[in-house]
Tab-separated table of N, CA and C in Angstrom:
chain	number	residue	atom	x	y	z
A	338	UNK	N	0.815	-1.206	0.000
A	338	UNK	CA	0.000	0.000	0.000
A	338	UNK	C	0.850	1.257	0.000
A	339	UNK	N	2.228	1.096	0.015
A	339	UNK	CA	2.891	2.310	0.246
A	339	UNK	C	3.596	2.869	1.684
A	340	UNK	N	4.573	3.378	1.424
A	340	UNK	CA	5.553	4.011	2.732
A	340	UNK	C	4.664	5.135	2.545
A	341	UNK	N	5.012	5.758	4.079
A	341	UNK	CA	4.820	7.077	4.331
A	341	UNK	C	4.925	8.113	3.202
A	342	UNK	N	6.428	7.564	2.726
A	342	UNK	CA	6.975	8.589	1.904
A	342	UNK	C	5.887	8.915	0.878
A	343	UNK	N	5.587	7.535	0.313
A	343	UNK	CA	4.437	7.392	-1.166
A	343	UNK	C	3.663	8.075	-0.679
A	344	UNK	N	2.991	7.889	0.003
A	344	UNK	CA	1.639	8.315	0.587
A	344	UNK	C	1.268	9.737	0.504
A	345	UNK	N	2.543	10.515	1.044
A	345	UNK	CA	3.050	11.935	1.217
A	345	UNK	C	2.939	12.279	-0.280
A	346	UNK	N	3.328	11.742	-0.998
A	346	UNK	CA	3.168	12.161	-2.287
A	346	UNK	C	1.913	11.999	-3.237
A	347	UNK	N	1.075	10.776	-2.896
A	347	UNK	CA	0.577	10.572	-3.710
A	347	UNK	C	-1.125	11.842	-3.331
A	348	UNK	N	-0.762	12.003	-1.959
A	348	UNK	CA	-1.734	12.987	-1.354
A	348	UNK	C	-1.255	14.393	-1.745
A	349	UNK	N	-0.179	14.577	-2.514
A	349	UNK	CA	0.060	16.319	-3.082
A	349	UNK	C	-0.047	15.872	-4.225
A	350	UNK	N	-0.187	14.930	-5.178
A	350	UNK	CA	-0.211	15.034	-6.804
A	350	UNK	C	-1.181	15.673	-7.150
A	351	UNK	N	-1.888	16.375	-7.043
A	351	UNK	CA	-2.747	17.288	-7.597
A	351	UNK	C	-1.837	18.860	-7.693
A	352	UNK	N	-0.912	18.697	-6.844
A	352	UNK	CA	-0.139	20.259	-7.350
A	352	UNK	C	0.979	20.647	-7.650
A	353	UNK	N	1.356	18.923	-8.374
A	353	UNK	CA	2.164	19.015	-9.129
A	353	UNK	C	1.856	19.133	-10.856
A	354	UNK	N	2.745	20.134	-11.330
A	354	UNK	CA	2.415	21.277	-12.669
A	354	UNK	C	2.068	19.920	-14.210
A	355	UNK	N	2.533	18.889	-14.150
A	355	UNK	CA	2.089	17.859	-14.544
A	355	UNK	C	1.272	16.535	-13.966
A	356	UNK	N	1.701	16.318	-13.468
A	356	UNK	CA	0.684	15.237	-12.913
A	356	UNK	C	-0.604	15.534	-12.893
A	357	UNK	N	-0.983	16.752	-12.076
A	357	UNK	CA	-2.447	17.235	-12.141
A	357	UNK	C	-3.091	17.392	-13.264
A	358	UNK	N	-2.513	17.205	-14.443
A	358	UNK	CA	-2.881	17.149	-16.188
A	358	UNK	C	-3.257	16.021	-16.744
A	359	UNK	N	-2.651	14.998	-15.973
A	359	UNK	CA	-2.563	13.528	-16.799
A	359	UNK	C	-3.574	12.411	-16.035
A	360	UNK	N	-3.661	11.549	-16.923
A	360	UNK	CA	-5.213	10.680	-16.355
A	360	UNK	C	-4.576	9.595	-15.687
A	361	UNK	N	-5.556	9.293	-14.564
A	361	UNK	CA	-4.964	8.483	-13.478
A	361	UNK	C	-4.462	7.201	-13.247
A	362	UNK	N	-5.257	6.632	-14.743
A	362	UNK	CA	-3.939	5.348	-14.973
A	362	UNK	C	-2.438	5.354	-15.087
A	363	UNK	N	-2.382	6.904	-15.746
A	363	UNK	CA	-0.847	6.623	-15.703
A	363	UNK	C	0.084	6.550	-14.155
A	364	UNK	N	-1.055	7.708	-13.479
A	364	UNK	CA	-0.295	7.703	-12.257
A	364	UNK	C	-0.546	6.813	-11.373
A	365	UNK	N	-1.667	5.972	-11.955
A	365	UNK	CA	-1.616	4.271	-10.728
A	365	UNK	C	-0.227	3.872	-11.190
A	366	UNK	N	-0.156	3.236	-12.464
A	366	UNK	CA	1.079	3.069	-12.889
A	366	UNK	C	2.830	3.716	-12.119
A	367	UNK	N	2.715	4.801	-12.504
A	367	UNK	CA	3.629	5.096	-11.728
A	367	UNK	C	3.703	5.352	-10.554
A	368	UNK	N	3.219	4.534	-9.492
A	368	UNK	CA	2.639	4.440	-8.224
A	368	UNK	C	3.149	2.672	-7.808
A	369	UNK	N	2.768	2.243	-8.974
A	369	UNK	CA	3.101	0.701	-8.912
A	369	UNK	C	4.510	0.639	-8.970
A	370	UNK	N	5.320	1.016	-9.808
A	370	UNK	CA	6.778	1.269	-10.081
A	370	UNK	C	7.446	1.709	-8.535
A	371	UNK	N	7.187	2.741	-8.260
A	371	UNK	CA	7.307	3.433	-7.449
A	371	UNK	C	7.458	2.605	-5.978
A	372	UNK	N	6.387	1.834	-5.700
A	372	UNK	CA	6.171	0.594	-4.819
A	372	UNK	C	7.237	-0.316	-4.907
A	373	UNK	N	7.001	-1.066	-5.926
A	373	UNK	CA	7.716	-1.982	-6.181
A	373	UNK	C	9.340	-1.523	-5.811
A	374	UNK	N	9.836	-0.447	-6.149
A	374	UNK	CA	11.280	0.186	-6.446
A	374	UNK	C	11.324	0.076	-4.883
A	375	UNK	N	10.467	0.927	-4.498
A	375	UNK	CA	10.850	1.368	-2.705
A	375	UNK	C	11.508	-0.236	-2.100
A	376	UNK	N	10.941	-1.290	-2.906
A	376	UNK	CA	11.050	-2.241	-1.465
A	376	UNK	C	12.969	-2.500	-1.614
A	377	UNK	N	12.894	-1.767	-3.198
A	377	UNK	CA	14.505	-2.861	-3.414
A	377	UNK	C	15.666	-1.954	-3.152
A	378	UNK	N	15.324	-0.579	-2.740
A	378	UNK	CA	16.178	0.680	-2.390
A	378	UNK	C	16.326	1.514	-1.439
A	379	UNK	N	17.375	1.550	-0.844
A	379	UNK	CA	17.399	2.519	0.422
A	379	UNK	C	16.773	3.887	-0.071
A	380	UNK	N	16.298	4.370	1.286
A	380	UNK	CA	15.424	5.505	1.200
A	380	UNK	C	15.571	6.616	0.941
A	381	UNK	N	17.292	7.069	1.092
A	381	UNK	CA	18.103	8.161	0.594
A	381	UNK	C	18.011	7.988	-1.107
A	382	UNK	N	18.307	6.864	-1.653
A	382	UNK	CA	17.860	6.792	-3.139
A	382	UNK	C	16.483	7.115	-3.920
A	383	UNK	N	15.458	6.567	-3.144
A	383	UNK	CA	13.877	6.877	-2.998
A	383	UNK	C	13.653	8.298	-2.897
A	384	UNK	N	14.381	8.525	-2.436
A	384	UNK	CA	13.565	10.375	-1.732
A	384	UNK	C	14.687	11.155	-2.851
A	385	UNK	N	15.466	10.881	-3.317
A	385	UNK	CA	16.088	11.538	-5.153
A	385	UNK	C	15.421	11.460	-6.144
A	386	UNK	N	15.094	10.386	-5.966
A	386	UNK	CA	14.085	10.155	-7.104
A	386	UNK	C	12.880	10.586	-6.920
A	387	UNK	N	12.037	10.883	-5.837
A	387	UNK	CA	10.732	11.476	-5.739
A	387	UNK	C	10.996	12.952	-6.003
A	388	UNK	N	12.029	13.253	-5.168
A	388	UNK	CA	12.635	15.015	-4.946
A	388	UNK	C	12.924	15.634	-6.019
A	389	UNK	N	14.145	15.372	-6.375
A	389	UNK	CA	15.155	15.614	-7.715
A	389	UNK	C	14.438	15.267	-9.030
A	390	UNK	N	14.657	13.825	-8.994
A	390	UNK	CA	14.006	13.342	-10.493
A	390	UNK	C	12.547	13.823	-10.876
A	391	UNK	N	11.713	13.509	-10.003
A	391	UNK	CA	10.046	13.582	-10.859
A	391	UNK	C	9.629	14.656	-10.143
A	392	UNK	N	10.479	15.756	-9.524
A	392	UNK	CA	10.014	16.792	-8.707
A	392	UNK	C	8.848	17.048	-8.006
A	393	UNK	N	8.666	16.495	-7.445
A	393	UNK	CA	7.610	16.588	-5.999
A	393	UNK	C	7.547	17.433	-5.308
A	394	UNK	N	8.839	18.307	-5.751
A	394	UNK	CA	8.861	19.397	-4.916
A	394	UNK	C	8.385	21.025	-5.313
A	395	UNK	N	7.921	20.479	-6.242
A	395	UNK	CA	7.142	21.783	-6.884
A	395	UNK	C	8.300	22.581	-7.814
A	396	UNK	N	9.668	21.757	-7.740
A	396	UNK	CA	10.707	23.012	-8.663
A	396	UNK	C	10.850	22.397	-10.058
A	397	UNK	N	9.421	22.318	-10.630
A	397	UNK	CA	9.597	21.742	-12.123
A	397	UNK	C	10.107	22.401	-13.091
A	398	UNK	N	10.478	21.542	-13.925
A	398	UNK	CA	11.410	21.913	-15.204
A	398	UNK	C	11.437	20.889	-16.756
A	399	UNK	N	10.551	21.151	-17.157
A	399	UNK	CA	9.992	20.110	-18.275
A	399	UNK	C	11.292	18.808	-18.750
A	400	UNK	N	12.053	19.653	-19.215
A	400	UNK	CA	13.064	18.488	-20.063
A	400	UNK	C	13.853	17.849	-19.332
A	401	UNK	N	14.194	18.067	-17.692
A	401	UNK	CA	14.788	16.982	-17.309
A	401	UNK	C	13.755	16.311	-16.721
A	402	UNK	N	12.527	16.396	-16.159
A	402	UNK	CA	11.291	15.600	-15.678
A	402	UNK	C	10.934	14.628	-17.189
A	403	UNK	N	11.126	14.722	-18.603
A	403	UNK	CA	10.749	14.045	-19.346
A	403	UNK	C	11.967	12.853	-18.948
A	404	UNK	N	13.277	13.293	-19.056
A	404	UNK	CA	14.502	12.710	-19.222
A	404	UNK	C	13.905	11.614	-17.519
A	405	UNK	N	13.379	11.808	-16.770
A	405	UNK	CA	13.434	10.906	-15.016
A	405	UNK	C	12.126	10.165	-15.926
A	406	UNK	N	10.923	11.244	-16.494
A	406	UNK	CA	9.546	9.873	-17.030
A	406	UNK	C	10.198	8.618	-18.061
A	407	UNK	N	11.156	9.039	-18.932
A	407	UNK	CA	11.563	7.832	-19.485
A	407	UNK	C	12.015	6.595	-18.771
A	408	UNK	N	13.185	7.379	-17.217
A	408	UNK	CA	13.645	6.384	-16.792
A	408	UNK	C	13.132	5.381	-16.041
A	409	UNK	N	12.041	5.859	-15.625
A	409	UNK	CA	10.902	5.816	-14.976
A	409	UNK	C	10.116	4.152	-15.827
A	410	UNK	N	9.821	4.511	-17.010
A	410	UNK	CA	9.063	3.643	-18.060
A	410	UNK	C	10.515	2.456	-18.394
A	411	UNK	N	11.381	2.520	-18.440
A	411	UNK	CA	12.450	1.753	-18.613
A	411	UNK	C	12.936	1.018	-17.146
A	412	UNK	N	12.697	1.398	-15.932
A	412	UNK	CA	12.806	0.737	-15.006
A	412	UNK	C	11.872	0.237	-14.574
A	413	UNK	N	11.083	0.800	-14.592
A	413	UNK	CA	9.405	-0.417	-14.231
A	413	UNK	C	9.634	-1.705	-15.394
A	414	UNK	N	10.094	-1.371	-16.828
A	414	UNK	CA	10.350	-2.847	-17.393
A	414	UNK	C	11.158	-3.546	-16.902
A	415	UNK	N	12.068	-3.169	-16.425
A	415	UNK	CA	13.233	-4.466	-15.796
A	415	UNK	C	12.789	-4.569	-14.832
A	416	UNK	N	12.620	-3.702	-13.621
A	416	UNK	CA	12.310	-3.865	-12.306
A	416	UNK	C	11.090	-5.515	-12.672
A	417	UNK	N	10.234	-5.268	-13.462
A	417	UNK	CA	8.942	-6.271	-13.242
A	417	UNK	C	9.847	-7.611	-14.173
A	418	UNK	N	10.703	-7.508	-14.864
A	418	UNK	CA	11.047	-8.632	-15.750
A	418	UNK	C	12.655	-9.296	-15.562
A	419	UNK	N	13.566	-8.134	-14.375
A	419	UNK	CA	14.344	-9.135	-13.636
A	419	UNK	C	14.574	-8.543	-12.276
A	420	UNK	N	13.540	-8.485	-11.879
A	420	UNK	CA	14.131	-8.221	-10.523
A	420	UNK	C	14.518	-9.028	-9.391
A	421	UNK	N	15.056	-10.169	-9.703
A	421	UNK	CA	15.671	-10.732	-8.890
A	421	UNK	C	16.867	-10.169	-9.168
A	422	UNK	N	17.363	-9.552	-9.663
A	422	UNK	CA	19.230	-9.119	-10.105
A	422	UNK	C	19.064	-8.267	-10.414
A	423	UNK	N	17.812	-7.181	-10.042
A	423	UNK	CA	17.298	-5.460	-10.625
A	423	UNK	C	17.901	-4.870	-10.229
A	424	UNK	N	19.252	-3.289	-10.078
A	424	UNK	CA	19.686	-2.890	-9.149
A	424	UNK	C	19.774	-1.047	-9.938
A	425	UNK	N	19.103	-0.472	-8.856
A	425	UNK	CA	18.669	0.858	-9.371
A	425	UNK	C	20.042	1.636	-8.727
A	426	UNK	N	20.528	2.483	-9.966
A	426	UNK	CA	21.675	3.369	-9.879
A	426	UNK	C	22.871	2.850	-9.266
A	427	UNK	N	23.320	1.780	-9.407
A	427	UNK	CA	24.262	0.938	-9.518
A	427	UNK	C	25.923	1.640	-9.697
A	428	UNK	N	26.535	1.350	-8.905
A	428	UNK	CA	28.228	2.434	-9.507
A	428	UNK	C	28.724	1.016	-9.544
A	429	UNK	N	29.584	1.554	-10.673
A	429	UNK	CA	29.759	-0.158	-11.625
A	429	UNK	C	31.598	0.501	-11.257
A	430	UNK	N	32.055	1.455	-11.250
A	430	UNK	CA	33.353	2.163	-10.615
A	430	UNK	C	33.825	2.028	-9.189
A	431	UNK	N	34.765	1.226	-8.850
A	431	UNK	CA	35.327	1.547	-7.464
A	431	UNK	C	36.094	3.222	-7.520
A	432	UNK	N	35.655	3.914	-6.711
A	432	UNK	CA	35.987	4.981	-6.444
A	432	UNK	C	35.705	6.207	-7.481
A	433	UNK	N	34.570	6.135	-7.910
A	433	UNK	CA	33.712	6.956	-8.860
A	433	UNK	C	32.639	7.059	-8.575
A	434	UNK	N	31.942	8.402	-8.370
A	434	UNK	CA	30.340	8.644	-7.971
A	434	UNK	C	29.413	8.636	-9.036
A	435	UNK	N	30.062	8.097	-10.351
A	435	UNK	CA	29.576	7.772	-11.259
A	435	UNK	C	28.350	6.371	-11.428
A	436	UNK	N	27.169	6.819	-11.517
A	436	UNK	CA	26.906	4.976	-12.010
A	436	UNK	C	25.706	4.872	-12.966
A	437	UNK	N	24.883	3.877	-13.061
A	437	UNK	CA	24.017	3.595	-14.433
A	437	UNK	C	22.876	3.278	-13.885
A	438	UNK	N	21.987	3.853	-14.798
A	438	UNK	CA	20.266	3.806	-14.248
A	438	UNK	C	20.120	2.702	-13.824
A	439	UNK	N	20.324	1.395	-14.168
A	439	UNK	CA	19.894	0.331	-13.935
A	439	UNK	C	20.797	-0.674	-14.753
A	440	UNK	N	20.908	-2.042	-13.894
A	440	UNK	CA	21.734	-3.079	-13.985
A	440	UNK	C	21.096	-3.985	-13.670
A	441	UNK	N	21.412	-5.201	-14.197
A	441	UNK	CA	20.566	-6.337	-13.875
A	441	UNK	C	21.528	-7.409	-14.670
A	442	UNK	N	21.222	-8.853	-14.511
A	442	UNK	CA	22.117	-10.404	-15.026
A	442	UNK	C	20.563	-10.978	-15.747
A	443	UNK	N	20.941	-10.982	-16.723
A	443	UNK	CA	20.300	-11.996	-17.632
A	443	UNK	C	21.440	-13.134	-18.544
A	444	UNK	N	21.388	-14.419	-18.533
A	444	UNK	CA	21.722	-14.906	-19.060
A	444	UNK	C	23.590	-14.961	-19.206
A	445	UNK	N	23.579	-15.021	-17.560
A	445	UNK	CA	24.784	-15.280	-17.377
A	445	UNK	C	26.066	-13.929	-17.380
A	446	UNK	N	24.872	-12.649	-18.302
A	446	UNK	CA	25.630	-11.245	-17.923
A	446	UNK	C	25.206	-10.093	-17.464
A	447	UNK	N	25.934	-9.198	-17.089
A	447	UNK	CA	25.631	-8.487	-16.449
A	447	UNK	C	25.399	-6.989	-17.379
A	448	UNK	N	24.251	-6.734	-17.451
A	448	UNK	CA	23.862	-5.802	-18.385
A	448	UNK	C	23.379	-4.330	-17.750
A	449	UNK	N	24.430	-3.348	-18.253
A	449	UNK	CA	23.909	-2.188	-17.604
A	449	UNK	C	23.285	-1.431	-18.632
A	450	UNK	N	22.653	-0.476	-18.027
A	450	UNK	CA	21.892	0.479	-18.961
A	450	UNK	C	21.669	2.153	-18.144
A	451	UNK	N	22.105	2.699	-19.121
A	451	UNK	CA	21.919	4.257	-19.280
A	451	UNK	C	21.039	4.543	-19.531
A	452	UNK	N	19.760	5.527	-19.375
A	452	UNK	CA	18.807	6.133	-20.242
A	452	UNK	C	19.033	7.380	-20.930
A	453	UNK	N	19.129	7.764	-21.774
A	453	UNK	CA	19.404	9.196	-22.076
A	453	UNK	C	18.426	9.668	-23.311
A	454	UNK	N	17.751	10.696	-23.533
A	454	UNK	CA	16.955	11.518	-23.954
A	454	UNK	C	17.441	12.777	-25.143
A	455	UNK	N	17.072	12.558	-26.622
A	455	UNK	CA	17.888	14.027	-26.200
A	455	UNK	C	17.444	15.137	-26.104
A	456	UNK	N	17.946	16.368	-26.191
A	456	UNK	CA	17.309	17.360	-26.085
A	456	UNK	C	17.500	18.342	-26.922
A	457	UNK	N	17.092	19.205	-27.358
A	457	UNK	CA	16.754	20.366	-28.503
A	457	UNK	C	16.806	21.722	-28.167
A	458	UNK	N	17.392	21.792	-27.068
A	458	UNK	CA	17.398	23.254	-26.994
A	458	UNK	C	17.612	24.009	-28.446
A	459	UNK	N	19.093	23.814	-28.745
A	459	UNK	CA	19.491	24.531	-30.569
A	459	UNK	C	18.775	24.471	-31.268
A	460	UNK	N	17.657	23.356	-31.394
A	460	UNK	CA	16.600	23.324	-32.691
A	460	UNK	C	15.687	24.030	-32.415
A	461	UNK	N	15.362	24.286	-30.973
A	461	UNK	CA	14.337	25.146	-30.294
A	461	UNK	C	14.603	26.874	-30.647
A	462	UNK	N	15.970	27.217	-30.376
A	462	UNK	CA	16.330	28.284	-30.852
A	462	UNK	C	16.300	28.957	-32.449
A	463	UNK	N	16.937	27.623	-33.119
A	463	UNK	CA	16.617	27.866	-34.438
A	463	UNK	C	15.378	28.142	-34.608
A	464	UNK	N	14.090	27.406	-34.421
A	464	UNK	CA	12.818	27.379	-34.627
A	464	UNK	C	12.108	28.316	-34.421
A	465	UNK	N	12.462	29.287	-33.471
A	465	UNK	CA	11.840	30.236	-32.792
A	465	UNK	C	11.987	31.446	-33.279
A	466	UNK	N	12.802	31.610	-34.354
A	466	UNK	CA	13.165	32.884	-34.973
A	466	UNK	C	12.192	32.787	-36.073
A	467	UNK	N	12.170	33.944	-36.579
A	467	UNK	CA	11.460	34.199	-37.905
A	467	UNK	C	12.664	33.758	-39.150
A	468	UNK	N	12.034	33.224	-40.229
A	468	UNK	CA	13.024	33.137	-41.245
A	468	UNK	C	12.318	31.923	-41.624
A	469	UNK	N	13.304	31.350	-42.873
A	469	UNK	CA	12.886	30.175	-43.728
A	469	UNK	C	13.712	29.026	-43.167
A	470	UNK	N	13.747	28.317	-42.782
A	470	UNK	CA	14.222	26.906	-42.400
A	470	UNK	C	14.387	25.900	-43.414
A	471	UNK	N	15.472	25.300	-43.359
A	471	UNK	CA	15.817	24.433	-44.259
A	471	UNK	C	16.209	23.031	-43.121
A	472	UNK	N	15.786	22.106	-43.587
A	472	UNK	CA	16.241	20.678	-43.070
A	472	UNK	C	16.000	19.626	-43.610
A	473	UNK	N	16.871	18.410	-42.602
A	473	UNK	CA	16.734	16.926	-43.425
A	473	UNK	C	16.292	16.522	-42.073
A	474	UNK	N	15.247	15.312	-42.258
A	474	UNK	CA	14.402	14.587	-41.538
A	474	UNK	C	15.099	13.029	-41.842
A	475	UNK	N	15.330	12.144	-40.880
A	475	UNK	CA	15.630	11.173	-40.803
A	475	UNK	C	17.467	10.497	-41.367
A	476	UNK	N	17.722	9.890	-41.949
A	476	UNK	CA	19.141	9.460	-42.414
A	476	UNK	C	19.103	9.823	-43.765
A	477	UNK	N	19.399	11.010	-44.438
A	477	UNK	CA	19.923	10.924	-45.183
A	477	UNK	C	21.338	10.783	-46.071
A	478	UNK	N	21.589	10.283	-47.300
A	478	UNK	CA	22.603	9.873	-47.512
A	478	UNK	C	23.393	10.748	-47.983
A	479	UNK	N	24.685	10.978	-48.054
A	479	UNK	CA	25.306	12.237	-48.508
A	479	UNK	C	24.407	13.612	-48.190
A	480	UNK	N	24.446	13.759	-47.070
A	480	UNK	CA	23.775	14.587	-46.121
A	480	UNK	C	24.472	16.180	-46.609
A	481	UNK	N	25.454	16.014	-46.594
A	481	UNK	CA	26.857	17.368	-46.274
A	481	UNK	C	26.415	17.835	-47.899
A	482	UNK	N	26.717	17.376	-49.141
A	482	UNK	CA	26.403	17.696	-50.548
A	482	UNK	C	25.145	17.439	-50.926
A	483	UNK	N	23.876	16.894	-50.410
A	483	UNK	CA	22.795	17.699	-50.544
A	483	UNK	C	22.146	18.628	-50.092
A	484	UNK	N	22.781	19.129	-48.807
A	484	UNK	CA	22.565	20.472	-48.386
A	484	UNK	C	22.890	21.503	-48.686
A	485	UNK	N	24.267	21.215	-49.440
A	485	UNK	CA	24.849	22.256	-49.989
A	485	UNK	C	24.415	22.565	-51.518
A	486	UNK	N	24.164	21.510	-52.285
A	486	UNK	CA	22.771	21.391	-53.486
A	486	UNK	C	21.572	22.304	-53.190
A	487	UNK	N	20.874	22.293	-52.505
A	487	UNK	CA	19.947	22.656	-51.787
A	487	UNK	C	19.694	24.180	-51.573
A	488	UNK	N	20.994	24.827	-51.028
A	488	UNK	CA	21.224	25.914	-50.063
A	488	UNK	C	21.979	26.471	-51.394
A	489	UNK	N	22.458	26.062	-52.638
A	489	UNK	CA	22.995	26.982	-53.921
A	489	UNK	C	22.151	27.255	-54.828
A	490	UNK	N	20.871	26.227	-54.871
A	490	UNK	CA	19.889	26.713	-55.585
A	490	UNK	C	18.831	27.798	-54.570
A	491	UNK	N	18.656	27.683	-53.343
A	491	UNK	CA	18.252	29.287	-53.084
A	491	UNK	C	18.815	30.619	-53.284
């Protein structure tokens, strides 16, 4: 049913600047995650991740709260599919405060994983100006000389 901690939270999600937007399956969902995680992590780790990551604390900031919802959706999959060997923020470094979203042993190895997101600020900037925009969408091939094709016939 939840620690204190959950509880504490799940009784302010209404004033948090997203959550209070989104329909309540998602946040059973991430409620279930959330549960599940608490039992396998000390509480100093728990209360980063409520605090810091998915900001509970009211100091939201869109693009790194997307960057914690991914990790969020990527650890509820392992957490539910190995958590016998699930291990959240893991330092894989002796003597580095460095470590990886999540680690876990399947099949004899030990598989870590990063989540990373990216982000657009520069395209955001570009975008936001007035002017004509020119771009390529997806892989294109000889990228560098059809842009420059492109950009001599304007």
């Amino acid at each position: 049913m939840g620690s204190q901690l959950l509880n504490s939270v799940k009784s302010s999600i209404g004033s948090h600047q997203y959550f209070s937007l989104v329909d309540e399956r998602y946040i059973n969902k991430l409620f279930e995650y959330l549960e599940l995680l608490e039992q396998k992590i000390p509480k100093s780790k728990m209360q980063r991740l409520i605090y810091k990551k998915l900001k509970f604390n009211n100091n939201y900031e869109s693009k790194s709260f997307i960057q914690s919802l991914c990790e969020v959706c990527v650890g509820y999959y392992l957490l539910r599919h190995f958590g016998d060997s699930f291990e959240y923020e893991k330092k894989v470094r002796t003597g580095s405060d460095k470590d990886v979203d999540f680690s876990f042993k399947h099949n004899q190895y030990q598989i870590n994983i990063e989540v990373k997101c990216p982000r657009y600020d520069e395209q955001e900037k570009i975008l936001n100006k007035d002017g004509l925009k020119l771009g390529f969408f997806g892989r294109v091939p000889d990228y560098e000389n059809q842009y420059k094709e492109l950009n001599q016939m304007l």
